Amino acid sequence: MIRKTRPHITQNEPLLFEISSPGKKGYQLPELDVPAVNASDALGAANVRDGIEGFPEVSEVEAIRHFTRLSTWNYAIDLGLYPLGSCTMKYNPRVNELVARLDGLAWAHPYQPEELSQGAMEIMARLESALEEITGMDAVTLQPAAGAHGELTGILLIRAALEAGGNPRKKILVPDSAHGTNPATVTMAGYVVENIQSNDRGMVDLETLERVVDADVAALMLTNPNTLGVFEAHIVEAADILHAKGALLYMDGANMNALMGIARPGDFGVDVMHLNLHKTFSTPHGGGGPGAGPVAVKKHLEPFLPTPRLKRAANRWAFDYDRPRSLGRVRAFHGNFGVLVRALAYILACGGEGLKAVTMDAVLNATYLRKLLEPYFDLPKSAPSMHEVVFGDDRQAKLGARNVDIAKRLIDYGFHPYTVSFPMIVHGAMMIEPTETESKRELDLFADAMISIAREIETDPKQVASAPHLTRTSRVDEVTAARKPVVRWRPGATPAD
Amino acid sequence: MYPDNFRYTKEHEWVMVDGDTGTIGITDHAQSELGDIVYIDMPKAGTIVEKGKTLGSVESVKAVSDVYAPVSGEVIEVNQKLAGGPELLNQDPHGAAWLVKIRLSTPDEVGQLLTAGEYQEYLGAQD
Amino acid sequence: MRYLPKSESERRQMLDTCGAASLEDLFSHLPPEVRLGRPLNLEAGKSEYEVVDYFRARAAENANGYASFLGAGVYSHYRPVLCDVVVSRGVFLTSYTPDQPEISQGTLSTIFEFQSMLAQLTGMEVANASMYDGSTAVPEAAMMAARITGRSRILASRALHPEYRQVLETYAKYQGLPVAEFGYRTETGALDLVDLDARLDEQTAAVIVQSPNFFGVIEDVKQAAEMAHQRGALLVFIFSEAVSLGLLRPPVEADIVAGELQSFAIPPSFGGPFAGVIATKEKYIRQIPGRLVGESKDSRGNRAYCLTLATREQHIRREKATSNICTNQALIALMATVFMTVYGKQGLRELAEQNLAKAHYLAGKLPLKFSGPFFNEFVVKAGARPPEAVNRALLEKKIVGGLPLGRFYPELEDCVLLCATEMSRREQMDLVAEAFAG
């Protein structure tokens, strides 16, 4: 039975271009206090454009209705559980939004004098040191703009360090359970990917590792807890095997939400890792960005971190650009500062104890859902769960509904689906990460929904296989979208229905 | 289902040899595993390909599958019909939706490929 | 902890269900040697009031109440109220990447509008759903050009933003894409076509030109494109001041356009988060990095949007992906979309014209280094006093002056890059002129 939702009216809304009419305005500029300049005279007629063809012209009230109506077609954390595995969709505290918009921070220009940037630099320094303490690493760069960007920075660091030692080596080992960014990153950093199989518990197998690590291996790229939500029990031994052969251990910190105050990568052999501030540290995903992907390293990699670095001199913060061994810059300016502000606000609000409580509740929530759902869904890998749990769809698939169908049916029940078909080492994977910011009531509603869908599949699998039924948009024809891509509006295009 | 005059690979390509020309495609099994095919990427005529190396790729909405050259040689023709209608590959993988024609450089290679019977046996063992 | 929505009794019930005696019990399977045997050495959690207070104090330590004439890739433009109103809606703010189109049509529709407007603005046929920022869009565009041409050499203008060049250098170094630079003309500040022509060869994949360039000078893109095309290379056009596109002829001769949208209502925020974009010709659409939204229909026949051409991306193609990028900058791109909507076709032009007028007013009072046409930025010779001294004098008048260029261009160590926008007031500009007069 569907307990969380009831249908209601939603507004239709055409595209901006379809509500546009020449001469409508949503702006008014102040009167010029200097003489107007004729563009053709100043720039040369050839440099001046005609009007921007097709650009919209709408009034302010139409603009706000337009975006407000569109917004009601979205699901969001603010509406409920968003259990995307490995995405850590936790509540985004609103005070973070407020502080990031304070004039002195939001209007700070990256090239304004350092003496007028001390507040911003202090925020960066404090965040760096908090992240060092949480991860047990020695130094942090805040420059990378996102998780994947942090990965690239981390692998380039490894490359720079090994190169300084005379041999960058050739390969990076990536477990078969890894996120797709890992192999893509390796290629961008000029390395070759060697995939290694995980064992039947979903972990890196030490014997395999011992066999494949040779003088060509630069590093192992590992997610811990891994994408099954399982802690790599032999992480210390794995690090030893790598280090003994001159290779490094890179940790994808996507799942740091399971470790805060419990275990620190710096204490279990990790040389370099990235963090996703938009996951563990609560900065909003915003429909897909912005994020931030700081990289934390052990001391031996510090000289290679991107330029500039913060340094303390004469009781003031300064940027140090004189870093001869640095790998260079990975982004202009100082990274996604606005995201850094939000993350620090979160860390300050939680404090050390609070961060540990976050992790404990995150693991409690995942374990709780696992217990409630285990009788109804296959659990192919049975090691204890940390912050997420991965079920397989074999039992339901035999009856005619796959993981993707259950996901779509969950939408009718008022929930965003889990991560579908990842990791690939579980057949028909349903990867569920509730995060700590879900109440028992919301978790119970979700478990009820999953169980109810499992029962529907036993009696009427077609109902599930054709879901969702209650949304304003039903299943979208993604095949036609890919075969004949239409990625922009054009004058005379088909109007809305 | 699988024509007797074709030879097959375990990577699910087929080749039909006529003189020194081999017509190459992917099998019905391959297209059905991929689902709705949305894009096909093949090399230009004149490209030299080597047996077992990547020839091109076939894409569905959420998967990419490399197509490996079952035989070595020079690409002499690319099937233009597929450019505008990749769905043809779902409809007629063993006929109208051939991918490329190759002038064989090492005709002996064909003998190493699976016969229709061997390929079907291989598919059976996979289930 | 106020972000944890559970009572102790609820926690107890849940632990019972899990068969665990305590929260600690849930971690008993971890090897003891990895456990942190002490509390994290961080301060105790703060109340909301204390958090706000902390950041207010930090904000007060930064420049406050100063007029600024800094540009150089980050511009002070007025931010219409609507932009924050829209991006603060929880349903935009707290949603994920729109992988489930049935419940993501809001985000998908706005991205489709973003892509459409960026294509219109740049004169390209298609644009992606955004990139991290302008600086990282540059190497992504260069890599795209290398894939398309099958060549590897990258030629970048020295008048391309210096930090963009540094980022390009970092990315390119390990991908076997050697980067070389071509110069600018010391009289005009525009790219040196003779030098470009001399450096172009049959291995060149891309010629990268920014306009207005780092000095604010408008480049002859058409000629640069012709030169590149003659040698089989692509022309990659970079912009860092998006407002200029309201007035300047779009770079229709370019093959790839990559740029920074900070000017479109994105707060300077000490350098980020911003949003970049890559636009190109339709024929190169499968080589574009990052997300793309496409139009389709749902099973009831209604118009609907979804992410498309995903096979280019890392989660499917893994080590063969066009890039490792997995997100776009959706919320920031949404700010830009609202900005473009508020100003619209006429407003963006009027805004650009005001920038032109202000910059030309200020420039008219100062000794310019270059003679090339400029939009809202220009290079000034500092004269008797070094640039730093001029800036110090301005700070006393609560004005942040321009960027001294010696840091990036040793040959321009006596020069300053100044920017005036619609927010620059006449009396402040007069003060700037006075300070340079010394």
mmCIF file with all atom_site columns, C-alpha atoms in Angstrom, chain A residues 70-84 87-92 94 97 278-279 282-291 416, chain C residues 86-100 103-111 291 327-332 334:
data_model
loop_
_atom_site.group_PDB
_atom_site.id
_atom_site.type_symbol
_atom_site.label_atom_id
_atom_site.label_alt_id
_atom_site.label_comp_id
_atom_site.label_asym_id
_atom_site.label_entity_id
_atom_site.label_seq_id
_atom_site.pdbx_PDB_ins_code
_atom_site.Cartn_x
_atom_site.Cartn_y
_atom_site.Cartn_z
_atom_site.occupancy
_atom_site.B_iso_or_equiv
_atom_site.pdbx_formal_charge
_atom_site.auth_seq_id
_atom_site.auth_comp_id
_atom_site.auth_asym_id
_atom_site.auth_atom_id
_atom_site.pdbx_PDB_model_num
ATOM 1  C CA . LEU A 1 70  ? 9.584  23.704 -13.281 1.00 0.00 ? 70  LEU A CA 1
ATOM 2  C CA . SER A 1 71  ? 10.962 23.227 -9.785  1.00 0.00 ? 71  SER A CA 1
ATOM 3  C CA . THR A 1 72  ? 7.802  21.398 -8.696  1.00 0.00 ? 72  THR A CA 1
ATOM 4  C CA . TRP A 1 73  ? 8.641  18.639 -11.199 1.00 0.00 ? 73  TRP A CA 1
ATOM 5  C CA . ASN A 1 74  ? 11.721 17.656 -9.191  1.00 0.00 ? 74  ASN A CA 1
ATOM 6  C CA . TYR A 1 75  ? 12.223 15.288 -6.310  1.00 0.00 ? 75  TYR A CA 1
ATOM 7  C CA . ALA A 1 76  ? 14.715 16.472 -3.644  1.00 0.00 ? 76  ALA A CA 1
ATOM 8  C CA . ILE A 1 77  ? 16.124 15.666 -0.222  1.00 0.00 ? 77  ILE A CA 1
ATOM 9  C CA . ASP A 1 78  ? 13.835 18.344 1.135   1.00 0.00 ? 78  ASP A CA 1
ATOM 10 C CA . LEU A 1 79  ? 10.931 16.069 0.145   1.00 0.00 ? 79  LEU A CA 1
ATOM 11 C CA . GLY A 1 80  ? 12.269 12.830 1.573   1.00 0.00 ? 80  GLY A CA 1
ATOM 12 C CA . LEU A 1 81  ? 14.723 9.945  1.590   1.00 0.00 ? 81  LEU A CA 1
ATOM 13 C CA . TYR A 1 82  ? 17.057 9.979  -1.419  1.00 0.00 ? 82  TYR A CA 1
ATOM 14 C CA . PRO A 1 83  ? 18.828 6.632  -1.059  1.00 0.00 ? 83  PRO A CA 1
ATOM 15 C CA . LEU A 1 84  ? 21.298 6.814  -3.945  1.00 0.00 ? 84  LEU A CA 1
ATOM 16 C CA . CYS A 1 87  ? 26.071 9.585  -3.454  1.00 0.00 ? 87  CYS A CA 1
ATOM 17 C CA . THR A 1 88  ? 25.463 10.356 0.246   1.00 0.00 ? 88  THR A CA 1
ATOM 18 C CA . MET A 1 89  ? 22.331 12.420 -0.198  1.00 0.00 ? 89  MET A CA 1
ATOM 19 C CA . LYS A 1 90  ? 22.115 13.877 3.289   1.00 0.00 ? 90  LYS A CA 1
ATOM 20 C CA . TYR A 1 91  ? 20.254 16.914 4.550   1.00 0.00 ? 91  TYR A CA 1
ATOM 21 C CA . ASN A 1 92  ? 21.838 20.220 3.503   1.00 0.00 ? 92  ASN A CA 1
ATOM 22 C CA . ARG A 1 94  ? 20.413 26.033 5.446   1.00 0.00 ? 94  ARG A CA 1
ATOM 23 C CA . GLU A 1 97  ? 23.669 28.803 2.462   1.00 0.00 ? 97  GLU A CA 1
ATOM 24 C CA . HIS A 1 278 ? 29.104 17.505 -1.407  1.00 0.00 ? 278 HIS A CA 1
ATOM 25 C CA . LYS A 1 279 ? 28.728 14.008 0.019   1.00 0.00 ? 279 LYS A CA 1
ATOM 26 C CA . SER A 1 282 ? 26.634 18.197 3.437   1.00 0.00 ? 282 SER A CA 1
ATOM 27 C CA . THR A 1 283 ? 27.074 20.795 0.694   1.00 0.00 ? 283 THR A CA 1
ATOM 28 C CA . PRO A 1 284 ? 24.066 20.653 -1.628  1.00 0.00 ? 284 PRO A CA 1
ATOM 29 C CA . HIS A 1 285 ? 24.194 18.603 -4.823  1.00 0.00 ? 285 HIS A CA 1
ATOM 30 C CA . GLY A 1 286 ? 22.185 21.272 -6.630  1.00 0.00 ? 286 GLY A CA 1
ATOM 31 C CA . GLY A 1 287 ? 20.880 18.958 -9.373  1.00 0.00 ? 287 GLY A CA 1
ATOM 32 C CA . GLY A 1 288 ? 24.459 17.922 -10.219 1.00 0.00 ? 288 GLY A CA 1
ATOM 33 C CA . GLY A 1 289 ? 27.051 20.382 -8.975  1.00 0.00 ? 289 GLY A CA 1
ATOM 34 C CA . PRO A 1 290 ? 28.839 22.381 -7.694  1.00 0.00 ? 290 PRO A CA 1
ATOM 35 C CA . GLY A 1 291 ? 30.923 20.074 -5.558  1.00 0.00 ? 291 GLY A CA 1
ATOM 36 C CA . HIS A 1 416 ? 13.746 8.580  -5.172  1.00 0.00 ? 416 HIS A CA 1
ATOM 37 C CA . VAL C 2 86  ? 15.343 30.389 -7.771  1.00 0.00 ? 86  VAL C CA 1
ATOM 38 C CA . VAL C 2 87  ? 18.505 28.514 -6.753  1.00 0.00 ? 87  VAL C CA 1
ATOM 39 C CA . SER C 2 88  ? 17.437 28.608 -3.101  1.00 0.00 ? 88  SER C CA 1
ATOM 40 C CA . ARG C 2 89  ? 14.326 26.564 -3.827  1.00 0.00 ? 89  ARG C CA 1
ATOM 41 C CA . GLY C 2 90  ? 14.974 23.293 -2.006  1.00 0.00 ? 90  GLY C CA 1
ATOM 42 C CA . VAL C 2 91  ? 13.736 21.257 -4.943  1.00 0.00 ? 91  VAL C CA 1
ATOM 43 C CA . PHE C 2 92  ? 16.547 22.660 -7.095  1.00 0.00 ? 92  PHE C CA 1
ATOM 44 C CA . LEU C 2 93  ? 19.113 22.987 -4.324  1.00 0.00 ? 93  LEU C CA 1
ATOM 45 C CA . THR C 2 94  ? 18.812 19.530 -2.771  1.00 0.00 ? 94  THR C CA 1
ATOM 46 C CA . SER C 2 95  ? 18.240 17.293 -5.777  1.00 0.00 ? 95  SER C CA 1
ATOM 47 C CA . TYR C 2 96  ? 20.841 15.054 -7.397  1.00 0.00 ? 96  TYR C CA 1
ATOM 48 C CA . THR C 2 97  ? 21.932 14.739 -11.013 1.00 0.00 ? 97  THR C CA 1
ATOM 49 C CA . PRO C 2 98  ? 18.727 14.125 -12.990 1.00 0.00 ? 98  PRO C CA 1
ATOM 50 C CA . ASP C 2 99  ? 19.295 10.431 -13.681 1.00 0.00 ? 99  ASP C CA 1
ATOM 51 C CA . GLN C 2 100 ? 15.617 9.604  -13.078 1.00 0.00 ? 100 GLN C CA 1
ATOM 52 C CA . ILE C 2 103 ? 11.041 13.035 -11.166 1.00 0.00 ? 103 ILE C CA 1
ATOM 53 C CA . SER C 2 104 ? 13.720 15.402 -12.518 1.00 0.00 ? 104 SER C CA 1
ATOM 54 C CA . GLN C 2 105 ? 11.968 17.294 -15.304 1.00 0.00 ? 105 GLN C CA 1
ATOM 55 C CA . GLY C 2 106 ? 12.546 20.565 -13.458 1.00 0.00 ? 106 GLY C CA 1
ATOM 56 C CA . THR C 2 107 ? 16.319 20.309 -13.538 1.00 0.00 ? 107 THR C CA 1
ATOM 57 C CA . LEU C 2 108 ? 16.320 18.722 -16.999 1.00 0.00 ? 108 LEU C CA 1
ATOM 58 C CA . SER C 2 109 ? 14.153 21.465 -18.523 1.00 0.00 ? 109 SER C CA 1
ATOM 59 C CA . THR C 2 110 ? 16.324 24.237 -17.104 1.00 0.00 ? 110 THR C CA 1
ATOM 60 C CA . ILE C 2 111 ? 19.480 22.543 -18.413 1.00 0.00 ? 111 ILE C CA 1
ATOM 61 C CA . ARG C 2 291 ? 26.554 16.007 -19.462 1.00 0.00 ? 291 ARG C CA 1
ATOM 62 C CA . THR C 2 327 ? 29.000 16.209 -12.780 1.00 0.00 ? 327 THR C CA 1
ATOM 63 C CA . ASN C 2 328 ? 28.166 19.505 -14.340 1.00 0.00 ? 328 ASN C CA 1
ATOM 64 C CA . GLN C 2 329 ? 27.601 22.665 -12.293 1.00 0.00 ? 329 GLN C CA 1
ATOM 65 C CA . ALA C 2 330 ? 23.824 22.443 -12.445 1.00 0.00 ? 330 ALA C CA 1
ATOM 66 C CA . LEU C 2 331 ? 22.947 24.899 -9.707  1.00 0.00 ? 331 LEU C CA 1
ATOM 67 C CA . ILE C 2 332 ? 25.454 27.477 -10.917 1.00 0.00 ? 332 ILE C CA 1
ATOM 68 C CA . LEU C 2 334 ? 20.791 27.563 -13.211 1.00 0.00 ? 334 LEU C CA 1
#
